[in-house]
């Protein structure tokens, strides 16, 4: 993704601004060498996108005007590298709008073919870093991110089945950077009675370029195994961000868990990335979380723990809380509460967590169809999920320009089965593109691409 003026599309992820999965489409303007003209274009593109897409139109206008005025005053004239510009623009934007998601970032570079994981070897277990049965029949799950729901469900089901009979469960989100709000809601679902759906969160989205807003509601749903009666402890801290914070906030607000650690980072506004040129992109939050109980969220404040301790000590405090509530006969063989996770772990179950090793049915056909339909500006929305349809409609003209420029599709080949979805390489008449796609129930549930 180092090629300038390139970007993905996917405006649905909550807080994956560091990842290539959070993005949009292709810039309409050609890129130029980094210098005064490039800086001017980058500022113009960033200001335009913030103005039309930021969830609070008035704040978006103020942020856009701030960097435009700074550029006009020559404040960026001495900047020598894209990284320096990204840092300065982020500082200037957040000085006016202190939104943890609103920032200019360096876009990830493409992975050379020789370093890519083969199609049969997924890179990781869908964000699950540890799934352990601890001494004392305590379950432990460490989750780094919430990948899109279509790919998250089976690994989550698998992990929770492996811990179906534990007496207490610790969910460690101290390093969770966020992700798909639908996956957050699905993880919540394991901890409530499936017979009684619970409204856990809403997302309020600004319709691009307007003062109109729409709302997406997220509810719990039936799961194959339930922990609604299992005592739940959540570990959190300043590295818990965005979708990770949402899980903490939702469960705390609903009184379903005890939160142990430190205040989370404080980012509640989801959005997507627009590339600006010179390998930079701007993450613009176009939505905000709205809890159905508090009618608010954690933006700018973070989520306060129930038990405040240094995050490094949170695990020890959690197991101490579990042990403290047990009959003394169950405590005799347990390590001390201050012991490390390695001393508590009785069995690592991570290798048993579900890993998808075969591609989704219909992926190759769907990639070819989308590439051709986007180039023609005529997607068949009947074959696209409702969640994907809105961002595609908003960015279709950019998709058409991008794919039209590299010509008709010549071939489509599976590159690998990835953590998020299946990755395909597409040969066009005048170039290549890489696509990541999830197809389920005959519809595209997720798709994003980049020219190569």
GROMACS .gro file of C-alpha atoms in nm:
model
  452
    1UNK     CA    1   0.000   0.000   0.000
    2UNK     CA    2   0.300   0.226  -0.039
    3UNK     CA    3   0.194   0.331  -0.386
    4UNK     CA    4   0.083   0.693  -0.362
    5UNK     CA    5  -0.276   0.797  -0.416
    6UNK     CA    6  -0.406   0.446  -0.347
    7UNK     CA    7  -0.662   0.344  -0.093
    8UNK     CA    8  -0.898   0.070   0.012
    9UNK     CA    9  -1.267   0.088   0.077
   10UNK     CA   10  -1.434  -0.022   0.397
   11UNK     CA   11  -1.594   0.231   0.630
   12UNK     CA   12  -1.738  -0.022   0.869
   13UNK     CA   13  -1.456  -0.096   1.110
   14UNK     CA   14  -1.447   0.065   1.450
   15UNK     CA   15  -1.091   0.158   1.532
   16UNK     CA   16  -0.874  -0.030   1.286
   17UNK     CA   17  -0.720   0.288   1.160
   18UNK     CA   18  -0.375   0.132   1.176
   19UNK     CA   19  -0.472  -0.152   0.947
   20UNK     CA   20  -0.517  -0.161   0.573
   21UNK     CA   21  -0.867  -0.299   0.625
   22UNK     CA   22  -0.999   0.043   0.726
   23UNK     CA   23  -1.018   0.240   0.408
   24UNK     CA   24  -1.195   0.357   0.101
   25UNK     CA   25  -1.119   0.395  -0.273
   26UNK     CA   26  -0.878   0.545  -0.528
   27UNK     CA   27  -0.782   0.910  -0.538
   28UNK     CA   28  -0.889   1.088  -0.854
   29UNK     CA   29  -0.582   1.310  -0.867
   30UNK     CA   30  -0.240   1.182  -0.981
   31UNK     CA   31   0.029   1.173  -0.718
   32UNK     CA   32   0.340   1.391  -0.740
   33UNK     CA   33   0.682   1.393  -0.572
   34UNK     CA   34   0.673   1.504  -0.210
   35UNK     CA   35   0.732   1.877  -0.185
   36UNK     CA   36   0.538   2.204  -0.175
   37UNK     CA   37   0.283   2.100  -0.437
   38UNK     CA   38   0.231   1.759  -0.276
   39UNK     CA   39   0.181   1.919   0.066
   40UNK     CA   40  -0.074   2.158  -0.079
   41UNK     CA   41  -0.266   1.873  -0.243
   42UNK     CA   42  -0.252   1.658   0.070
   43UNK     CA   43  -0.392   1.939   0.284
   44UNK     CA   44  -0.665   2.013   0.028
   45UNK     CA   45  -0.771   1.649   0.008
   46UNK     CA   46  -0.769   1.606   0.386
   47UNK     CA   47  -0.969   1.924   0.444
   48UNK     CA   48  -1.225   1.830   0.179
   49UNK     CA   49  -1.278   1.482   0.324
   50UNK     CA   50  -1.306   1.607   0.682
   51UNK     CA   51  -1.553   1.873   0.574
   52UNK     CA   52  -1.789   1.631   0.397
   53UNK     CA   53  -1.754   1.325   0.620
   54UNK     CA   54  -1.675   1.413   0.984
   55UNK     CA   55  -1.961   1.307   1.210
   56UNK     CA   56  -2.000   1.655   1.364
   57UNK     CA   57  -2.026   1.893   1.066
   58UNK     CA   58  -1.938   2.205   1.268
   59UNK     CA   59  -1.629   2.048   1.421
   60UNK     CA   60  -1.533   1.908   1.082
   61UNK     CA   61  -1.552   2.255   0.932
   62UNK     CA   62  -1.333   2.396   1.211
   63UNK     CA   63  -1.072   2.122   1.168
   64UNK     CA   64  -1.064   2.161   0.790
   65UNK     CA   65  -1.030   2.537   0.811
   66UNK     CA   66  -0.748   2.506   1.065
   67UNK     CA   67  -0.517   2.307   0.838
   68UNK     CA   68  -0.613   2.514   0.532
   69UNK     CA   69  -0.520   2.834   0.716
   70UNK     CA   70  -0.196   2.681   0.843
   71UNK     CA   71  -0.099   2.578   0.491
   72UNK     CA   72  -0.183   2.923   0.354
   73UNK     CA   73   0.034   3.081   0.625
   74UNK     CA   74   0.330   2.863   0.525
   75UNK     CA   75   0.331   2.663   0.848
   76UNK     CA   76   0.405   2.341   0.661
   77UNK     CA   77   0.665   2.480   0.422
   78UNK     CA   78   0.967   2.350   0.614
   79UNK     CA   79   0.837   1.994   0.645
   80UNK     CA   80   1.069   1.751   0.468
   81UNK     CA   81   0.904   1.408   0.487
   82UNK     CA   82   0.554   1.260   0.467
   83UNK     CA   83   0.593   1.123   0.820
   84UNK     CA   84   0.664   1.471   0.956
   85UNK     CA   85   0.362   1.608   0.774
   86UNK     CA   86   0.138   1.332   0.910
   87UNK     CA   87   0.249   1.408   1.265
   88UNK     CA   88   0.200   1.785   1.226
   89UNK     CA   89  -0.141   1.756   1.060
   90UNK     CA   90  -0.259   1.515   1.328
   91UNK     CA   91  -0.148   1.756   1.600
   92UNK     CA   92  -0.318   2.051   1.432
   93UNK     CA   93  -0.642   1.858   1.374
   94UNK     CA   94  -0.661   1.720   1.726
   95UNK     CA   95  -0.585   2.058   1.879
   96UNK     CA   96  -0.917   2.174   1.734
   97UNK     CA   97  -1.111   1.846   1.749
   98UNK     CA   98  -0.966   1.617   2.018
   99UNK     CA   99  -1.094   1.300   1.855
  100UNK     CA  100  -0.860   1.002   1.902
  101UNK     CA  101  -0.956   0.858   1.562
  102UNK     CA  102  -0.910   1.176   1.357
  103UNK     CA  103  -0.554   1.165   1.231
  104UNK     CA  104  -0.323   1.148   0.933
  105UNK     CA  105  -0.135   0.821   0.907
  106UNK     CA  106   0.135   0.653   0.704
  107UNK     CA  107  -0.038   0.386   0.495
  108UNK     CA  108   0.101   0.032   0.518
  109UNK     CA  109   0.329  -0.085   0.240
  110UNK     CA  110   0.239  -0.390   0.030
  111UNK     CA  111   0.381  -0.725   0.136
  112UNK     CA  112   0.611  -0.870  -0.134
  113UNK     CA  113   0.476  -1.189  -0.288
  114UNK     CA  114   0.769  -1.389  -0.155
  115UNK     CA  115   0.683  -1.295   0.204
  116UNK     CA  116   0.311  -1.362   0.188
  117UNK     CA  117   0.161  -1.654   0.375
  118UNK     CA  118   0.055  -1.935   0.138
  119UNK     CA  119  -0.315  -1.981   0.075
  120UNK     CA  120  -0.338  -2.282   0.306
  121UNK     CA  121  -0.171  -2.109   0.604
  122UNK     CA  122  -0.382  -1.833   0.765
  123UNK     CA  123  -0.170  -1.571   0.937
  124UNK     CA  124  -0.340  -1.584   1.278
  125UNK     CA  125  -0.642  -1.701   1.472
  126UNK     CA  126  -0.878  -1.414   1.405
  127UNK     CA  127  -0.748  -1.182   1.674
  128UNK     CA  128  -0.741  -1.446   1.950
  129UNK     CA  129  -0.393  -1.438   2.102
  130UNK     CA  130  -0.453  -1.676   2.394
  131UNK     CA  131  -0.727  -1.912   2.503
  132UNK     CA  132  -0.628  -2.088   2.825
  133UNK     CA  133  -0.780  -2.303   3.093
  134UNK     CA  134  -0.624  -2.180   3.416
  135UNK     CA  135  -0.577  -2.363   3.742
  136UNK     CA  136  -0.895  -2.351   3.946
  137UNK     CA  137  -1.108  -2.401   3.632
  138UNK     CA  138  -1.082  -2.036   3.526
  139UNK     CA  139  -1.105  -1.947   3.159
  140UNK     CA  140  -0.877  -1.686   3.003
  141UNK     CA  141  -0.914  -1.520   2.661
  142UNK     CA  142  -0.684  -1.251   2.520
  143UNK     CA  143  -0.824  -1.080   2.212
  144UNK     CA  144  -0.621  -0.827   2.012
  145UNK     CA  145  -0.890  -0.705   1.770
  146UNK     CA  146  -1.244  -0.761   1.648
  147UNK     CA  147  -1.219  -0.876   1.287
  148UNK     CA  148  -1.532  -0.851   1.066
  149UNK     CA  149  -1.821  -1.059   1.192
  150UNK     CA  150  -1.835  -1.297   0.896
  151UNK     CA  151  -1.483  -1.416   0.984
  152UNK     CA  152  -1.514  -1.370   1.362
  153UNK     CA  153  -1.813  -1.592   1.442
  154UNK     CA  154  -1.662  -1.938   1.404
  155UNK     CA  155  -1.337  -1.864   1.591
  156UNK     CA  156  -1.539  -1.701   1.871
  157UNK     CA  157  -1.776  -1.997   1.886
  158UNK     CA  158  -1.479  -2.231   1.899
  159UNK     CA  159  -1.301  -2.041   2.176
  160UNK     CA  160  -1.613  -2.022   2.391
  161UNK     CA  161  -1.690  -2.392   2.341
  162UNK     CA  162  -1.342  -2.478   2.465
  163UNK     CA  163  -1.422  -2.287   2.785
  164UNK     CA  164  -1.783  -2.398   2.815
  165UNK     CA  165  -1.754  -2.545   3.165
  166UNK     CA  166  -1.528  -2.292   3.339
  167UNK     CA  167  -1.633  -2.146   3.673
  168UNK     CA  168  -1.520  -1.791   3.585
  169UNK     CA  169  -1.389  -1.617   3.276
  170UNK     CA  170  -1.127  -1.344   3.229
  171UNK     CA  171  -1.135  -1.153   2.897
  172UNK     CA  172  -0.812  -0.959   2.845
  173UNK     CA  173  -0.853  -0.654   2.621
  174UNK     CA  174  -0.554  -0.456   2.748
  175UNK     CA  175  -0.404  -0.445   2.396
  176UNK     CA  176  -0.724  -0.456   2.191
  177UNK     CA  177  -0.723  -0.193   1.917
  178UNK     CA  178  -1.085  -0.226   1.808
  179UNK     CA  179  -1.263  -0.353   1.499
  180UNK     CA  180  -1.607  -0.442   1.374
  181UNK     CA  181  -1.893  -0.335   1.606
  182UNK     CA  182  -2.098  -0.634   1.489
  183UNK     CA  183  -1.824  -0.861   1.623
  184UNK     CA  184  -1.823  -0.669   1.951
  185UNK     CA  185  -2.197  -0.731   1.981
  186UNK     CA  186  -2.149  -1.099   1.899
  187UNK     CA  187  -1.891  -1.143   2.176
  188UNK     CA  188  -2.134  -0.972   2.415
  189UNK     CA  189  -2.394  -1.230   2.310
  190UNK     CA  190  -2.217  -1.516   2.489
  191UNK     CA  191  -2.276  -1.347   2.825
  192UNK     CA  192  -2.653  -1.299   2.806
  193UNK     CA  193  -2.951  -1.532   2.783
  194UNK     CA  194  -3.008  -1.606   2.414
  195UNK     CA  195  -3.383  -1.612   2.475
  196UNK     CA  196  -3.376  -1.242   2.566
  197UNK     CA  197  -3.196  -1.021   2.308
  198UNK     CA  198  -3.012  -0.726   2.461
  199UNK     CA  199  -2.961  -0.392   2.287
  200UNK     CA  200  -2.590  -0.325   2.339
  201UNK     CA  201  -2.499  -0.030   2.115
  202UNK     CA  202  -2.599   0.204   1.834
  203UNK     CA  203  -2.384   0.374   1.572
  204UNK     CA  204  -2.501   0.707   1.437
  205UNK     CA  205  -2.358   0.779   1.091
  206UNK     CA  206  -2.343   1.105   0.901
  207UNK     CA  207  -2.449   1.071   0.539
  208UNK     CA  208  -2.158   1.198   0.338
  209UNK     CA  209  -2.178   1.563   0.234
  210UNK     CA  210  -2.509   1.622   0.413
  211UNK     CA  211  -2.650   1.714   0.753
  212UNK     CA  212  -2.850   1.389   0.758
  213UNK     CA  213  -2.778   1.092   0.986
  214UNK     CA  214  -2.874   0.725   1.002
  215UNK     CA  215  -2.857   0.481   1.292
  216UNK     CA  216  -2.740   0.118   1.306
  217UNK     CA  217  -2.855  -0.084   1.609
  218UNK     CA  218  -2.657  -0.375   1.754
  219UNK     CA  219  -2.820  -0.650   1.961
  220UNK     CA  220  -2.707  -0.976   2.112
  221UNK     CA  221  -2.799  -1.290   1.919
  222UNK     CA  222  -2.813  -1.665   1.989
  223UNK     CA  223  -2.478  -1.839   2.032
  224UNK     CA  224  -2.399  -2.212   2.035
  225UNK     CA  225  -2.265  -2.197   2.392
  226UNK     CA  226  -2.360  -1.955   2.668
  227UNK     CA  227  -2.178  -1.801   2.961
  228UNK     CA  228  -2.462  -1.583   3.088
  229UNK     CA  229  -2.424  -1.722   3.440
  230UNK     CA  230  -2.043  -1.729   3.439
  231UNK     CA  231  -1.869  -1.458   3.648
  232UNK     CA  232  -1.692  -1.231   3.400
  233UNK     CA  233  -1.384  -1.012   3.454
  234UNK     CA  234  -1.254  -0.778   3.185
  235UNK     CA  235  -0.896  -0.648   3.184
  236UNK     CA  236  -0.852  -0.303   3.025
  237UNK     CA  237  -0.607  -0.016   3.008
  238UNK     CA  238  -0.482   0.280   2.803
  239UNK     CA  239  -0.407   0.056   2.503
  240UNK     CA  240  -0.768  -0.060   2.491
  241UNK     CA  241  -0.916   0.141   2.207
  242UNK     CA  242  -1.231   0.195   2.005
  243UNK     CA  243  -1.416  -0.136   1.953
  244UNK     CA  244  -1.222  -0.282   2.245
  245UNK     CA  245  -1.352   0.003   2.457
  246UNK     CA  246  -1.703  -0.056   2.330
  247UNK     CA  247  -1.706  -0.410   2.467
  248UNK     CA  248  -1.585  -0.279   2.803
  249UNK     CA  249  -1.838   0.005   2.804
  250UNK     CA  250  -2.131  -0.212   2.696
  251UNK     CA  251  -2.064  -0.485   2.952
  252UNK     CA  252  -1.999  -0.241   3.234
  253UNK     CA  253  -2.311  -0.037   3.154
  254UNK     CA  254  -2.521  -0.353   3.151
  255UNK     CA  255  -2.374  -0.460   3.485
  256UNK     CA  256  -2.251  -0.787   3.340
  257UNK     CA  257  -1.878  -0.771   3.420
  258UNK     CA  258  -1.623  -0.634   3.661
  259UNK     CA  259  -1.366  -0.420   3.480
  260UNK     CA  260  -1.013  -0.428   3.623
  261UNK     CA  261  -0.719  -0.211   3.519
  262UNK     CA  262  -0.693   0.151   3.407
  263UNK     CA  263  -0.894   0.401   3.203
  264UNK     CA  264  -0.913   0.313   2.834
  265UNK     CA  265  -0.787   0.539   2.554
  266UNK     CA  266  -1.113   0.719   2.470
  267UNK     CA  267  -1.205   0.674   2.103
  268UNK     CA  268  -1.571   0.612   2.018
  269UNK     CA  269  -1.608   0.747   1.664
  270UNK     CA  270  -1.578   0.496   1.376
  271UNK     CA  271  -1.488   0.586   1.020
  272UNK     CA  272  -1.256   0.505   0.733
  273UNK     CA  273  -0.931   0.604   0.563
  274UNK     CA  274  -0.894   0.828   0.261
  275UNK     CA  275  -0.548   0.828   0.099
  276UNK     CA  276  -0.401   1.170   0.044
  277UNK     CA  277  -0.094   1.097  -0.169
  278UNK     CA  278   0.274   1.045  -0.083
  279UNK     CA  279   0.178   0.731   0.109
  280UNK     CA  280  -0.039   0.917   0.360
  281UNK     CA  281  -0.404   0.876   0.450
  282UNK     CA  282  -0.650   1.054   0.675
  283UNK     CA  283  -0.878   0.859   0.907
  284UNK     CA  284  -1.204   1.053   0.926
  285UNK     CA  285  -1.467   0.943   1.181
  286UNK     CA  286  -1.806   0.960   1.012
  287UNK     CA  287  -2.000   0.801   1.297
  288UNK     CA  288  -2.034   0.798   1.673
  289UNK     CA  289  -2.131   0.533   1.925
  290UNK     CA  290  -2.450   0.593   2.124
  291UNK     CA  291  -2.523   0.357   2.410
  292UNK     CA  292  -2.897   0.282   2.436
  293UNK     CA  293  -2.888   0.318   2.815
  294UNK     CA  294  -2.660   0.616   2.874
  295UNK     CA  295  -2.735   0.785   2.538
  296UNK     CA  296  -2.365   0.871   2.542
  297UNK     CA  297  -2.027   0.704   2.487
  298UNK     CA  298  -1.664   0.704   2.598
  299UNK     CA  299  -1.524   0.954   2.345
  300UNK     CA  300  -1.247   1.169   2.493
  301UNK     CA  301  -1.291   1.015   2.839
  302UNK     CA  302  -1.229   0.645   2.807
  303UNK     CA  303  -1.399   0.381   3.017
  304UNK     CA  304  -1.325   0.387   3.388
  305UNK     CA  305  -1.251   0.050   3.553
  306UNK     CA  306  -1.444  -0.080   3.850
  307UNK     CA  307  -1.114  -0.173   4.015
  308UNK     CA  308  -0.833   0.069   3.936
  309UNK     CA  309  -0.487  -0.090   3.928
  310UNK     CA  310  -0.178  -0.074   3.711
  311UNK     CA  311  -0.270  -0.265   3.390
  312UNK     CA  312   0.030  -0.493   3.446
  313UNK     CA  313  -0.126  -0.603   3.775
  314UNK     CA  314  -0.480  -0.646   3.639
  315UNK     CA  315  -0.451  -1.020   3.575
  316UNK     CA  316  -0.333  -1.088   3.929
  317UNK     CA  317  -0.616  -0.879   4.073
  318UNK     CA  318  -0.869  -1.063   3.857
  319UNK     CA  319  -0.761  -1.410   3.967
  320UNK     CA  320  -0.751  -1.289   4.325
  321UNK     CA  321  -1.113  -1.177   4.287
  322UNK     CA  322  -1.208  -1.517   4.145
  323UNK     CA  323  -1.031  -1.708   4.422
  324UNK     CA  324  -1.175  -1.484   4.693
  325UNK     CA  325  -1.528  -1.592   4.603
  326UNK     CA  326  -1.458  -1.968   4.624
  327UNK     CA  327  -1.481  -2.219   4.906
  328UNK     CA  328  -1.143  -2.269   5.073
  329UNK     CA  329  -1.124  -2.630   4.949
  330UNK     CA  330  -1.076  -2.500   4.595
  331UNK     CA  331  -0.793  -2.267   4.686
  332UNK     CA  332  -0.534  -2.510   4.817
  333UNK     CA  333  -0.365  -2.600   4.487
  334UNK     CA  334  -0.377  -2.257   4.329
  335UNK     CA  335  -0.076  -2.029   4.270
  336UNK     CA  336  -0.055  -1.701   4.454
  337UNK     CA  337  -0.262  -1.418   4.307
  338UNK     CA  338   0.057  -1.231   4.214
  339UNK     CA  339   0.179  -1.518   3.995
  340UNK     CA  340   0.220  -1.470   3.621
  341UNK     CA  341  -0.022  -1.608   3.363
  342UNK     CA  342   0.229  -1.880   3.274
  343UNK     CA  343   0.209  -2.013   3.630
  344UNK     CA  344  -0.169  -2.015   3.626
  345UNK     CA  345  -0.211  -2.171   3.284
  346UNK     CA  346  -0.307  -2.536   3.304
  347UNK     CA  347  -0.377  -2.590   2.934
  348UNK     CA  348  -0.329  -2.370   2.628
  349UNK     CA  349  -0.624  -2.414   2.394
  350UNK     CA  350  -0.530  -2.166   2.122
  351UNK     CA  351  -0.426  -2.434   1.875
  352UNK     CA  352  -0.776  -2.579   1.900
  353UNK     CA  353  -0.947  -2.253   1.807
  354UNK     CA  354  -1.112  -2.270   1.466
  355UNK     CA  355  -0.899  -2.157   1.174
  356UNK     CA  356  -1.046  -2.126   0.827
  357UNK     CA  357  -0.822  -2.300   0.575
  358UNK     CA  358  -1.043  -2.308   0.265
  359UNK     CA  359  -1.170  -2.004   0.074
  360UNK     CA  360  -1.529  -1.890   0.084
  361UNK     CA  361  -1.745  -2.033  -0.193
  362UNK     CA  362  -1.796  -1.791  -0.480
  363UNK     CA  363  -1.511  -1.557  -0.393
  364UNK     CA  364  -1.336  -1.568  -0.730
  365UNK     CA  365  -1.660  -1.509  -0.920
  366UNK     CA  366  -1.755  -1.224  -0.687
  367UNK     CA  367  -1.418  -1.050  -0.725
  368UNK     CA  368  -1.438  -1.065  -1.103
  369UNK     CA  369  -1.796  -0.939  -1.097
  370UNK     CA  370  -1.724  -0.651  -0.857
  371UNK     CA  371  -1.417  -0.539  -1.052
  372UNK     CA  372  -1.617  -0.529  -1.374
  373UNK     CA  373  -1.928  -0.371  -1.220
  374UNK     CA  374  -1.730  -0.103  -1.033
  375UNK     CA  375  -1.543  -0.015  -1.352
  376UNK     CA  376  -1.880   0.025  -1.525
  377UNK     CA  377  -2.029   0.213  -1.230
  378UNK     CA  378  -2.314  -0.039  -1.200
  379UNK     CA  379  -2.284  -0.273  -0.899
  380UNK     CA  380  -2.554  -0.536  -0.852
  381UNK     CA  381  -2.661  -0.444  -0.500
  382UNK     CA  382  -2.882  -0.753  -0.480
  383UNK     CA  383  -2.560  -0.953  -0.442
  384UNK     CA  384  -2.405  -0.717  -0.182
  385UNK     CA  385  -2.493  -0.709   0.188
  386UNK     CA  386  -2.679  -0.408   0.321
  387UNK     CA  387  -2.384  -0.309   0.541
  388UNK     CA  388  -2.150  -0.296   0.241
  389UNK     CA  389  -2.395  -0.124   0.007
  390UNK     CA  390  -2.385   0.217   0.179
  391UNK     CA  391  -2.007   0.278   0.160
  392UNK     CA  392  -1.998   0.143  -0.196
  393UNK     CA  393  -2.268   0.386  -0.307
  394UNK     CA  394  -2.084   0.675  -0.141
  395UNK     CA  395  -1.756   0.600  -0.319
  396UNK     CA  396  -1.865   0.442  -0.646
  397UNK     CA  397  -1.742   0.723  -0.869
  398UNK     CA  398  -1.392   0.687  -0.726
  399UNK     CA  399  -1.402   0.309  -0.773
  400UNK     CA  400  -1.509   0.356  -1.132
  401UNK     CA  401  -1.221   0.594  -1.201
  402UNK     CA  402  -0.967   0.364  -1.038
  403UNK     CA  403  -1.064   0.040  -1.204
  404UNK     CA  404  -1.149   0.198  -1.535
  405UNK     CA  405  -0.794   0.333  -1.553
  406UNK     CA  406  -0.634  -0.013  -1.533
  407UNK     CA  407  -0.871  -0.177  -1.779
  408UNK     CA  408  -1.073  -0.493  -1.815
  409UNK     CA  409  -1.016  -0.802  -1.601
  410UNK     CA  410  -0.797  -1.067  -1.762
  411UNK     CA  411  -0.762  -1.318  -1.477
  412UNK     CA  412  -0.839  -1.370  -1.108
  413UNK     CA  413  -0.631  -1.594  -0.881
  414UNK     CA  414  -0.650  -1.679  -0.510
  415UNK     CA  415  -0.345  -1.543  -0.332
  416UNK     CA  416  -0.415  -1.666   0.020
  417UNK     CA  417  -0.681  -1.741   0.279
  418UNK     CA  418  -0.638  -1.447   0.512
  419UNK     CA  419  -0.743  -1.356   0.862
  420UNK     CA  420  -1.003  -1.106   0.742
  421UNK     CA  421  -1.110  -1.274   0.418
  422UNK     CA  422  -0.982  -1.436   0.101
  423UNK     CA  423  -0.716  -1.240  -0.086
  424UNK     CA  424  -0.721  -1.244  -0.466
  425UNK     CA  425  -0.482  -1.105  -0.725
  426UNK     CA  426  -0.651  -0.961  -1.034
  427UNK     CA  427  -0.471  -0.903  -1.363
  428UNK     CA  428  -0.611  -0.613  -1.566
  429UNK     CA  429  -0.524  -0.492  -1.914
  430UNK     CA  430  -0.301  -0.216  -1.775
  431UNK     CA  431  -0.214  -0.325  -1.422
  432UNK     CA  432  -0.310  -0.536  -1.122
  433UNK     CA  433  -0.530  -0.505  -0.818
  434UNK     CA  434  -0.550  -0.699  -0.492
  435UNK     CA  435  -0.888  -0.776  -0.338
  436UNK     CA  436  -0.994  -0.906   0.000
  437UNK     CA  437  -1.344  -1.049   0.007
  438UNK     CA  438  -1.591  -1.242   0.221
  439UNK     CA  439  -1.887  -1.410   0.050
  440UNK     CA  440  -2.156  -1.577   0.258
  441UNK     CA  441  -2.515  -1.670   0.186
  442UNK     CA  442  -2.464  -1.574  -0.177
  443UNK     CA  443  -2.379  -1.212  -0.095
  444UNK     CA  444  -2.061  -1.009  -0.057
  445UNK     CA  445  -2.034  -0.938   0.316
  446UNK     CA  446  -1.707  -0.748   0.292
  447UNK     CA  447  -1.475  -0.636   0.011
  448UNK     CA  448  -1.189  -0.395  -0.036
  449UNK     CA  449  -0.922  -0.352  -0.298
  450UNK     CA  450  -0.608  -0.168  -0.399
  451UNK     CA  451  -0.430  -0.127  -0.730
  452UNK     CA  452  -0.077  -0.269  -0.725
   0.00000   0.00000   0.00000
